[in-house]
mmCIF file of C-alpha atoms and ligand atoms in Angstrom:
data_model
loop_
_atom_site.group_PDB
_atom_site.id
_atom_site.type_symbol
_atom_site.label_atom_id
_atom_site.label_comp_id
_atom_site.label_asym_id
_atom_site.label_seq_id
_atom_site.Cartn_x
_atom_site.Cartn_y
_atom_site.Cartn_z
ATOM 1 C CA UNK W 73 -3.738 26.502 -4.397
ATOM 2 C CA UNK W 74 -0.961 25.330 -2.162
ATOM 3 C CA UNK W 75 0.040 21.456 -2.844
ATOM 4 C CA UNK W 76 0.791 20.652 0.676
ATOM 5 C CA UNK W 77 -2.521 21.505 1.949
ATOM 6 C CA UNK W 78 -4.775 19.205 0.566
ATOM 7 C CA UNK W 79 -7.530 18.036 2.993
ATOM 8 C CA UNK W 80 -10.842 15.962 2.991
ATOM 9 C CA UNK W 81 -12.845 19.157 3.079
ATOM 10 C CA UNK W 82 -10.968 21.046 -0.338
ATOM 11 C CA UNK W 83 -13.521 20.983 -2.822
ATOM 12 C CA UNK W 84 -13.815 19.174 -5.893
ATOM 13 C CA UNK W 85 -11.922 21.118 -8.461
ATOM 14 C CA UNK W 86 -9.127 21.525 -5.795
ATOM 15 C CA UNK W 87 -9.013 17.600 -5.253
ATOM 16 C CA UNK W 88 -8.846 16.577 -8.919
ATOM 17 C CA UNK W 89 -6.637 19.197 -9.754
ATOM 18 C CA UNK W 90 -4.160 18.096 -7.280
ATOM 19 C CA UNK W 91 -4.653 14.810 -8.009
ATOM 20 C CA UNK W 92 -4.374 14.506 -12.000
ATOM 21 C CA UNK W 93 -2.428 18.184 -12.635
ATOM 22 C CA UNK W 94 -4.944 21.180 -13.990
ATOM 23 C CA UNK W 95 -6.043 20.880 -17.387
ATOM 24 C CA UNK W 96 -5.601 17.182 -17.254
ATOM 25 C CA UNK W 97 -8.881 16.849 -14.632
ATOM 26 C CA UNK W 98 -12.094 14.289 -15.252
ATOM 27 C CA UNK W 99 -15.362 15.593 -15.337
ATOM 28 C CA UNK W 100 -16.659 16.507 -12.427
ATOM 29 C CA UNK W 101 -19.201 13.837 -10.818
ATOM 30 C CA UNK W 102 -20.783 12.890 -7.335
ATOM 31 C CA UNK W 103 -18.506 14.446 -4.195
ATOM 32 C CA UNK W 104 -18.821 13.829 -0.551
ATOM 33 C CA UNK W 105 -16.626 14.168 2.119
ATOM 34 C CA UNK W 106 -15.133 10.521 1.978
ATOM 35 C CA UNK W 107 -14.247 11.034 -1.742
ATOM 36 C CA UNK W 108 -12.418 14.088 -0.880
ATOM 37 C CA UNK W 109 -10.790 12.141 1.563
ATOM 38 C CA UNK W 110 -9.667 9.389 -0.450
ATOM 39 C CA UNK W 111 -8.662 11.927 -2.713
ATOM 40 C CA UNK W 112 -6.270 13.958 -0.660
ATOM 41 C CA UNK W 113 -4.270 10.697 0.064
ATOM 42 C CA UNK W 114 -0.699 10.736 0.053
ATOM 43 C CA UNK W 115 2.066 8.458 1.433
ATOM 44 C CA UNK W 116 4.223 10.056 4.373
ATOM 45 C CA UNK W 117 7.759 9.273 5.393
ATOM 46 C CA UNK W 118 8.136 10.822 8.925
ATOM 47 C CA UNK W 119 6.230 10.919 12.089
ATOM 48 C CA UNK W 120 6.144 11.979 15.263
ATOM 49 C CA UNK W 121 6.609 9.992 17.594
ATOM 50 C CA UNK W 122 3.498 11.169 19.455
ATOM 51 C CA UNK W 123 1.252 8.044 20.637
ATOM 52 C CA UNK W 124 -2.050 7.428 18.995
ATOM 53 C CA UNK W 125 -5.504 8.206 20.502
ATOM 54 C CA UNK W 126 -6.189 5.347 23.130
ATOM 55 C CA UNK W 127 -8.966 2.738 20.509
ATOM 56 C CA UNK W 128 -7.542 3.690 17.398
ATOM 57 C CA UNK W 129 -6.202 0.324 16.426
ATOM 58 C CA UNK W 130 -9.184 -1.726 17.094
ATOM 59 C CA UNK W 131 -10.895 1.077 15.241
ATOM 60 C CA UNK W 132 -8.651 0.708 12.149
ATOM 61 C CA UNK W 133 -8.643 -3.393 12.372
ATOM 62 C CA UNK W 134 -12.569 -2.802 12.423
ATOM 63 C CA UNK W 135 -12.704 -0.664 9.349
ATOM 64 C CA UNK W 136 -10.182 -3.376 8.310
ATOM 65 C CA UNK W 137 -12.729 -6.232 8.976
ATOM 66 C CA UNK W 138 -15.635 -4.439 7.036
ATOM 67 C CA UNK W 139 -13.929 -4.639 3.436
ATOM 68 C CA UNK W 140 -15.069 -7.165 1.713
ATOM 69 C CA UNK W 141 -13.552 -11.066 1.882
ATOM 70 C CA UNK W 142 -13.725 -13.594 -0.744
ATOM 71 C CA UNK W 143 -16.109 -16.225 0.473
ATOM 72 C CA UNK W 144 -15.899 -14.646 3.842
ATOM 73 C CA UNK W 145 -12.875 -16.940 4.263
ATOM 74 C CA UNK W 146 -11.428 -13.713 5.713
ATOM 75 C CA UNK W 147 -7.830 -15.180 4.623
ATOM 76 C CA UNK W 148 -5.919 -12.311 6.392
ATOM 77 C CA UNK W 149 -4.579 -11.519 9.355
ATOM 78 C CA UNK W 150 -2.490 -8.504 10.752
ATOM 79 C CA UNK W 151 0.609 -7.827 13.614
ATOM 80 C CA UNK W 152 0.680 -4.598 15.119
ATOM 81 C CA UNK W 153 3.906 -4.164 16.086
ATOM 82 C CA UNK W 154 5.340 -1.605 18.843
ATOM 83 C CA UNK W 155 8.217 -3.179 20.161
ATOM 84 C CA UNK W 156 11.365 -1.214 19.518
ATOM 85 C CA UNK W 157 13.503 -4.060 18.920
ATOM 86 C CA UNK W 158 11.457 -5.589 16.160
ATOM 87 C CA UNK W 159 10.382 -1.913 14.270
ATOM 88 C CA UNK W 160 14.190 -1.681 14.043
ATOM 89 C CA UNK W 161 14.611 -5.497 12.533
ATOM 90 C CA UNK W 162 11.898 -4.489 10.300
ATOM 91 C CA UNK W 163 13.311 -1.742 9.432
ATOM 92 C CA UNK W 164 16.151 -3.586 8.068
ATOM 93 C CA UNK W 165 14.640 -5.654 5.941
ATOM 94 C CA UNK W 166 13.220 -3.101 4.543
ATOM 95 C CA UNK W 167 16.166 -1.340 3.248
ATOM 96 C CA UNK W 168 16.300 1.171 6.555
ATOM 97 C CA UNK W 169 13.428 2.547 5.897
ATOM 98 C CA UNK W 170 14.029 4.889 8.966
ATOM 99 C CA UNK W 171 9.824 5.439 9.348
ATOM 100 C CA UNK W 172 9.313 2.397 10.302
ATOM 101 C CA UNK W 173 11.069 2.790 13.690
ATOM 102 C CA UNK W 174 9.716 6.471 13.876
ATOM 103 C CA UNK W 175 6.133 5.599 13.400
ATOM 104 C CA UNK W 176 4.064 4.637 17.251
ATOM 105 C CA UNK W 177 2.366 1.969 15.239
ATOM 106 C CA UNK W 178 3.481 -0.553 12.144
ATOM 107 C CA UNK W 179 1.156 -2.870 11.409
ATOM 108 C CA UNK W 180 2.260 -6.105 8.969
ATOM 109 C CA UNK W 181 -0.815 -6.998 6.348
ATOM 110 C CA UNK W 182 -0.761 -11.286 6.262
ATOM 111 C CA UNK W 183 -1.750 -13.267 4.002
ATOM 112 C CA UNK W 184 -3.163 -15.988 6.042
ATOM 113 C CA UNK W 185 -4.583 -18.913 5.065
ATOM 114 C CA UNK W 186 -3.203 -21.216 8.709
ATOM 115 C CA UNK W 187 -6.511 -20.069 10.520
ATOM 116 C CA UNK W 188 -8.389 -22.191 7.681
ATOM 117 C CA UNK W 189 -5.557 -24.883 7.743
ATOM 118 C CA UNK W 190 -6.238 -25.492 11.501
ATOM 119 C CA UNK W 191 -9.622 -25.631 10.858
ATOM 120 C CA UNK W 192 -9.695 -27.930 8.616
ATOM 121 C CA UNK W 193 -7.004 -30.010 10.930
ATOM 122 C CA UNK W 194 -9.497 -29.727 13.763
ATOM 123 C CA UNK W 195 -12.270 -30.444 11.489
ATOM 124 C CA UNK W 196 -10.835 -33.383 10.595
ATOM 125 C CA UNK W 197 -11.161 -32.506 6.696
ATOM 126 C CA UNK W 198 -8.203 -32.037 4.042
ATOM 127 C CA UNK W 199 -9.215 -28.606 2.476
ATOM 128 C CA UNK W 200 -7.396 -29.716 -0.944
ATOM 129 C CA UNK W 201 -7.962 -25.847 -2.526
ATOM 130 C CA UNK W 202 -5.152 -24.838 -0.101
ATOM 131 C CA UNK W 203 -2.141 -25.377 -1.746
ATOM 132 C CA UNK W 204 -3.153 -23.601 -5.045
ATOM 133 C CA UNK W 205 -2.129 -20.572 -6.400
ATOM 134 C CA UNK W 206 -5.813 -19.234 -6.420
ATOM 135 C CA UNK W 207 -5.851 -19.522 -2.082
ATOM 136 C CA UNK W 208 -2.738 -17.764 -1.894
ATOM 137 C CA UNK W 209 -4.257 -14.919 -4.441
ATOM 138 C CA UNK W 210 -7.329 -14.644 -2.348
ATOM 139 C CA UNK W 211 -5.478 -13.887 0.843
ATOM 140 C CA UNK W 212 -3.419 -11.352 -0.793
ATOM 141 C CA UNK W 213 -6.303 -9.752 -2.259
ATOM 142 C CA UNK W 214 -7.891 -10.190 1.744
ATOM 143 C CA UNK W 215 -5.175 -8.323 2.897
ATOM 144 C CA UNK W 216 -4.635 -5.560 0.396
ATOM 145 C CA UNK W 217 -8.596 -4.717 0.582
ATOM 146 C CA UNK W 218 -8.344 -4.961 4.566
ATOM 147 C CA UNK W 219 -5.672 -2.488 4.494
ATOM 148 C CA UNK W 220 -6.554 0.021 2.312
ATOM 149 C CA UNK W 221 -9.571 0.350 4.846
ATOM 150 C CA UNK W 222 -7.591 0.864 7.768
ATOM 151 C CA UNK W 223 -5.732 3.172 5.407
ATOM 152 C CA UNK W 224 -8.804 5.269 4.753
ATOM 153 C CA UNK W 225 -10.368 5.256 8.205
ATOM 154 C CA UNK W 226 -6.465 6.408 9.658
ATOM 155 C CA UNK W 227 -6.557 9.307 7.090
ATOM 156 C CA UNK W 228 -10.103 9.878 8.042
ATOM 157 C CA UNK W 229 -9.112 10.784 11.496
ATOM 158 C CA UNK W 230 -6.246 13.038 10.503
ATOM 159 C CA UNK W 231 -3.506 10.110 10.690
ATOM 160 C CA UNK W 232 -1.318 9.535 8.022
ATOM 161 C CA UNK W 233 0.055 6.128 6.672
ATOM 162 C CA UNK W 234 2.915 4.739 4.119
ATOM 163 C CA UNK W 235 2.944 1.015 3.245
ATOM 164 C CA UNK W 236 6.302 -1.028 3.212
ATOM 165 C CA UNK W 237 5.938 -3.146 0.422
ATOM 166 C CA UNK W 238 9.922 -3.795 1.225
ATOM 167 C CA UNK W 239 9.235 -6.302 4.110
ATOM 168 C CA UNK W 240 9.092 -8.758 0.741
ATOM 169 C CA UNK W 241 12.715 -8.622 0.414
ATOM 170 C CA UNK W 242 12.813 -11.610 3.324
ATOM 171 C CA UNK W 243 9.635 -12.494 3.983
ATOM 172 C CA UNK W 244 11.211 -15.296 6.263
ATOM 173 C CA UNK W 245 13.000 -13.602 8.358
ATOM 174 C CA UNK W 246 9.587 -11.285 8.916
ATOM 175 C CA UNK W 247 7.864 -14.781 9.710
ATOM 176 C CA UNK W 248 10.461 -15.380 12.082
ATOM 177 C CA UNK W 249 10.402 -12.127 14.277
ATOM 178 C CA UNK W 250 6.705 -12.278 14.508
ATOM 179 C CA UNK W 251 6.565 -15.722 14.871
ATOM 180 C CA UNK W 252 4.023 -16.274 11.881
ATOM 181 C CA UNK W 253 2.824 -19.935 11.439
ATOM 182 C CA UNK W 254 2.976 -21.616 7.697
ATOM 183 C CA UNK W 255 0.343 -20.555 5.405
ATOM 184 C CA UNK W 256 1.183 -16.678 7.217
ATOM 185 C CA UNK W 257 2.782 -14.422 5.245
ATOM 186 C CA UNK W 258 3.538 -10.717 5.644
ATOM 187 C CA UNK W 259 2.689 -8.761 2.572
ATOM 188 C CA UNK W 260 3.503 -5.349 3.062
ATOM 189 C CA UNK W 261 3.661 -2.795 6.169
ATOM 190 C CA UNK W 262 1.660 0.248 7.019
ATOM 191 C CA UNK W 263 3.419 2.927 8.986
ATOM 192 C CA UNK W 264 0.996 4.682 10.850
ATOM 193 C CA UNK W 265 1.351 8.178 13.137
ATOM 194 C CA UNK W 266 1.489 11.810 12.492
ATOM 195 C CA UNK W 267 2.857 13.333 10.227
ATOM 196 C CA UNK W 268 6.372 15.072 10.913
ATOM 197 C CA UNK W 269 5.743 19.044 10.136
ATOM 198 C CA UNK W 270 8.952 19.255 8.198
ATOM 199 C CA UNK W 271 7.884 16.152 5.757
ATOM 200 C CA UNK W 272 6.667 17.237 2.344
ATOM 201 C CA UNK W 273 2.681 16.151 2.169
ATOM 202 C CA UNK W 274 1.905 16.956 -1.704
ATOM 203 C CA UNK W 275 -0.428 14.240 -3.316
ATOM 204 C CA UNK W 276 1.376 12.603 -6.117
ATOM 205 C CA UNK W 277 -0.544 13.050 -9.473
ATOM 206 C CA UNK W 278 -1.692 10.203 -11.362
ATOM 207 C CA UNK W 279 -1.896 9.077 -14.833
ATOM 208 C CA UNK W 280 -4.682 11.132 -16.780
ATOM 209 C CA UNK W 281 -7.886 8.950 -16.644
ATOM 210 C CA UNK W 282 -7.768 7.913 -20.864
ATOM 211 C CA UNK W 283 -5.118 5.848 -19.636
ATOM 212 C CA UNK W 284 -6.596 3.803 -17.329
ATOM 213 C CA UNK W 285 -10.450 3.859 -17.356
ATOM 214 C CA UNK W 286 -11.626 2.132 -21.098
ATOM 215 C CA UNK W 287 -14.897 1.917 -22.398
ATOM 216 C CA UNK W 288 -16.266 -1.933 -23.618
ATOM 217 C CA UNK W 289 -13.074 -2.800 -24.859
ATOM 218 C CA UNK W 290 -9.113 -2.256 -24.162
ATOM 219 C CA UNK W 291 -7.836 0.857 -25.997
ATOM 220 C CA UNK W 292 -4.447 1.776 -25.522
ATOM 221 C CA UNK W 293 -4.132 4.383 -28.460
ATOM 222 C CA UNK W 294 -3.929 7.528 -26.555
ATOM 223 C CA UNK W 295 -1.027 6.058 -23.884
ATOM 224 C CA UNK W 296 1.902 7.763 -26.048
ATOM 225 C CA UNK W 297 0.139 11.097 -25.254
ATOM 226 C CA UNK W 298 -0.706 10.234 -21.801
ATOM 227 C CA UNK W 299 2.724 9.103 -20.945
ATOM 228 C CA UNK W 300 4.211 12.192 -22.231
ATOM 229 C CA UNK W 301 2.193 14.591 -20.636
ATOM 230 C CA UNK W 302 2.595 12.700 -17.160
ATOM 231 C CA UNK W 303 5.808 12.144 -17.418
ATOM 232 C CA UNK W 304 6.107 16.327 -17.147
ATOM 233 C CA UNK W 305 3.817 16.238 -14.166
ATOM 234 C CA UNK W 306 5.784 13.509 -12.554
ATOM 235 C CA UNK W 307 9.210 15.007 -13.476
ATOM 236 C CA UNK W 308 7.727 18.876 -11.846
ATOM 237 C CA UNK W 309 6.512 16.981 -8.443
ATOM 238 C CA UNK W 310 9.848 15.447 -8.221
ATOM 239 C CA UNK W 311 11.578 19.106 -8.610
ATOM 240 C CA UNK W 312 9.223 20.465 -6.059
ATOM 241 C CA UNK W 313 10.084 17.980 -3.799
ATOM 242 C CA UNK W 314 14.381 17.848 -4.838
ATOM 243 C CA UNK W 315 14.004 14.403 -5.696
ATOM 244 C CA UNK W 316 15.302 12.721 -8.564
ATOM 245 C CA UNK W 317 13.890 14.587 -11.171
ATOM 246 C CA UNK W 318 12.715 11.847 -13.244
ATOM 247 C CA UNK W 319 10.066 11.453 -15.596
ATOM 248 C CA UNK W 320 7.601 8.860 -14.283
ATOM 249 C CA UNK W 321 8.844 6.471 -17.714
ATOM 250 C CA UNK W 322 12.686 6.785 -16.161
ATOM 251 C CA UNK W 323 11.436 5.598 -12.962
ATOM 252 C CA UNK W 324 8.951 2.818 -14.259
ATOM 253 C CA UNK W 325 12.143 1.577 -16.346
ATOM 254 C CA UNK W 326 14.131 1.932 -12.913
ATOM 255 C CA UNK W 327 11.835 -0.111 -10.935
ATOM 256 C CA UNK W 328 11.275 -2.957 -13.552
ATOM 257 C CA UNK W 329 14.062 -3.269 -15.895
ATOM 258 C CA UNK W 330 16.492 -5.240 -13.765
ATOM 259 C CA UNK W 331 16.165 -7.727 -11.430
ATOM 260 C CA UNK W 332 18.548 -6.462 -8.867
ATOM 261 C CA UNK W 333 15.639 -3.376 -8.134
ATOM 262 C CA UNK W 334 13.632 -6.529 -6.833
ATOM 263 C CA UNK W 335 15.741 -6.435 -3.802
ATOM 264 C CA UNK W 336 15.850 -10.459 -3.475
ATOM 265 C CA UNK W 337 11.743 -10.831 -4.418
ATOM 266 C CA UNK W 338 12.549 -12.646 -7.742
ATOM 267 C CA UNK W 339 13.261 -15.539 -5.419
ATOM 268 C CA UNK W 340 9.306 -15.562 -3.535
ATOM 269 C CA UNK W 341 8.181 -18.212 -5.289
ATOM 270 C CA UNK W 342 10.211 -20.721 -3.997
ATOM 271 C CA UNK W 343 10.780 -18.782 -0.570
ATOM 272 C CA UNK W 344 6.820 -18.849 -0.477
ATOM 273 C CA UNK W 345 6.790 -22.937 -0.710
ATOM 274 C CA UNK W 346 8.826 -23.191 1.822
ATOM 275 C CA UNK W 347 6.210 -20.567 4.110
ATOM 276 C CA UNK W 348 3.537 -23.071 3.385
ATOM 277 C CA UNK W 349 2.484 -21.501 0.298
ATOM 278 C CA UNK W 350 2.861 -24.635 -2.320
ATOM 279 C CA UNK W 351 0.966 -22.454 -5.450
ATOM 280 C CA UNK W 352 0.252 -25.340 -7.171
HETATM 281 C C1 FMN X 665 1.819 -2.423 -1.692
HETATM 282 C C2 FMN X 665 2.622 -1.145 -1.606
HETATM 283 C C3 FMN X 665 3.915 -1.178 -1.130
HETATM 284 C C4 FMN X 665 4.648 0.006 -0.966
HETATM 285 N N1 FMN X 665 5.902 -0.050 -0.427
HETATM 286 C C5 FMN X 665 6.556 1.093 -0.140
HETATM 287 C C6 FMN X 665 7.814 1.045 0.541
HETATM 288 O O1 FMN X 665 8.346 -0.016 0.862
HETATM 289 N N2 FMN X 665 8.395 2.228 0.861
HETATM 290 C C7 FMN X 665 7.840 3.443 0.530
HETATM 291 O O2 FMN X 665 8.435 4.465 0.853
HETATM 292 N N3 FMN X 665 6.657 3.506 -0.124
HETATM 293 C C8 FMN X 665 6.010 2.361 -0.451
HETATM 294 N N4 FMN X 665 4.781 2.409 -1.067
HETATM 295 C C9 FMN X 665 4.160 3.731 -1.357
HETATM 296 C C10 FMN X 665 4.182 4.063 -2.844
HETATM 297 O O3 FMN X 665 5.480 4.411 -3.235
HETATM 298 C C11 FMN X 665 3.212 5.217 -3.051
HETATM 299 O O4 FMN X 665 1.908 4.790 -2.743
HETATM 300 C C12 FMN X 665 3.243 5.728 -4.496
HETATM 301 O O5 FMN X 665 4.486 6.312 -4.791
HETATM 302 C C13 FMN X 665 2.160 6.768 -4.739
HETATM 303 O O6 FMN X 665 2.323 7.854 -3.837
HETATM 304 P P1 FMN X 665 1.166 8.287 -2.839
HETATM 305 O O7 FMN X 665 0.808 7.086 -1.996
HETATM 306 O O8 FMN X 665 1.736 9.408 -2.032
HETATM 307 O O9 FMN X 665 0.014 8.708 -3.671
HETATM 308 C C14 FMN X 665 4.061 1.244 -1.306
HETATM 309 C C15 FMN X 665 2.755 1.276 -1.804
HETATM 310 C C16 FMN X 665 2.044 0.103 -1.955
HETATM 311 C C17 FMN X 665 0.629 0.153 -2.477
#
């Protein structure tokens, strides 16, 4: 089985074994070609600079618009952005993340809750959930679900996506090039194009399923196993790919033990009231 070729059409034992590491595959269930699909994900970090086929954004913001909405407030909103100028500002919020110029289209996932404020202003009628914490929740949740179906209908059609969770580190200065009102906020990128044929394209393993999926109540007795035998998968996939060869633990521990890996994002509480966000 070669890692770099997963597809939507590789069948079921391929998928899963890809996906958890063989021997440490779920049962087999129900397959289809859109479970394959979401199953041969992976995040890529070079593209082509080729433009995409002429309809494919409205087709992504349509797939987009068909995930569910709490309420149907539909609390999101999203920038497609293909100006030079502000990819490479982006960019650099984003600690250079140099796909972000590369990629023909980045789109920034908002948390919006302004269309509601204005209708409520226009409406005449103070809509006193909107400065809780709960509206800002829901239009991060909006957004998230939104995107992941753009993300599935772009790899549908053979495009492939990475999100940019890094556009956090000043989510001001993001309102400011894309001239977001208050209540707007960008909540992560998507980099979307082809993939560059010299990128690595394995899909990253995940924890084995006894870690996550529980049964009528919490049970986090078999983790210590689970963590140690994922932490060899992770620390192999980073070897294939002459990364860092951590184990997934080291890089957990990297990511969350000190502030400074936050990259400024302790501070988005207060930088969100001041966005129009009051999270009471
Ligand atoms: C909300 C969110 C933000 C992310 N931000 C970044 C980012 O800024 N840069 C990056 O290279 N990858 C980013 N990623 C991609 C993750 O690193 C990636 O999904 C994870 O390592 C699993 O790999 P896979 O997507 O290939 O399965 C982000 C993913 C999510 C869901």
């Amino acid at each position: 089985m070669d890692v770099n070729q997963s597809t939507g059409t590789q069948s079921q034992a391929e998928a899963l074994a890809l996906r958890y590491g063989i021997g440490a595959e779920p049962a087999h269930g129900p397959w289809n070609d859109v479970i394959a699909t979401l199953l041969s994900h992976r995040s890529v970090r070079g593209f082509l600079p080729d433009a995409l086929p002429e309809g494919t954004l409205t087709t992504l913001v349509a797939a987009a618009q068909s995930a569910s909405t709490s309420s149907n407030l539909q609390t999101w909103s999203v920038v497609a952005v293909t100006d030079p100028a502000k990819k490479a500002a982006l960019a650099k919020i984003a600690n250079n993340q140099k796909h972000i110029e590369q990629c023909p289209l980045f789109l920034v996932w908002l948390a919006d809750v302004s269309r509601n404020t204005r209708l409520g202003v226009e409406e005449g009628v103070t809509l006193e959930t909107m400065p809780h914490f709960e509206s800002f929740l829901v239009a991060a949740i909006d957004a998230a679900l939104a995107a992941q179906n753009a993300t599935v209908a772009a790899e549908s059609l053979g495009l492939s996506m990475v999100y940019i969770g890094a556009l956090r580190n000043n989510p001001v200065e993001v309102g400011r090039l894309l001239e977001l009102p208050p209540g707007a906020m960008g909540v992560f990128g998507m980099c979307v194009g082809y993939p560059l044929p010299t990128v690595t394209n394995e899909v990253k393993p995940r924890l084995p399923q006894s870690a996550i999926l529980f049964h009528d109540r919490y049970d986090a007795a078999g983790e210590p196993a689970a963590r140690a035998a994922y932490d060899e998968r992770i620390a192999a996939f980073s070897r294939r790919h002459e990364m860092t060869q951590d184990t997934w633990t080291k890089r957990v521990i990297g990511r969350m033990g000190k502030i400074a890996a936050m990259s400024g994002r302790d501070k988005l509480v207060s930088i969100l009231n001041g966005m129009g966000f009051p999270l009471r």
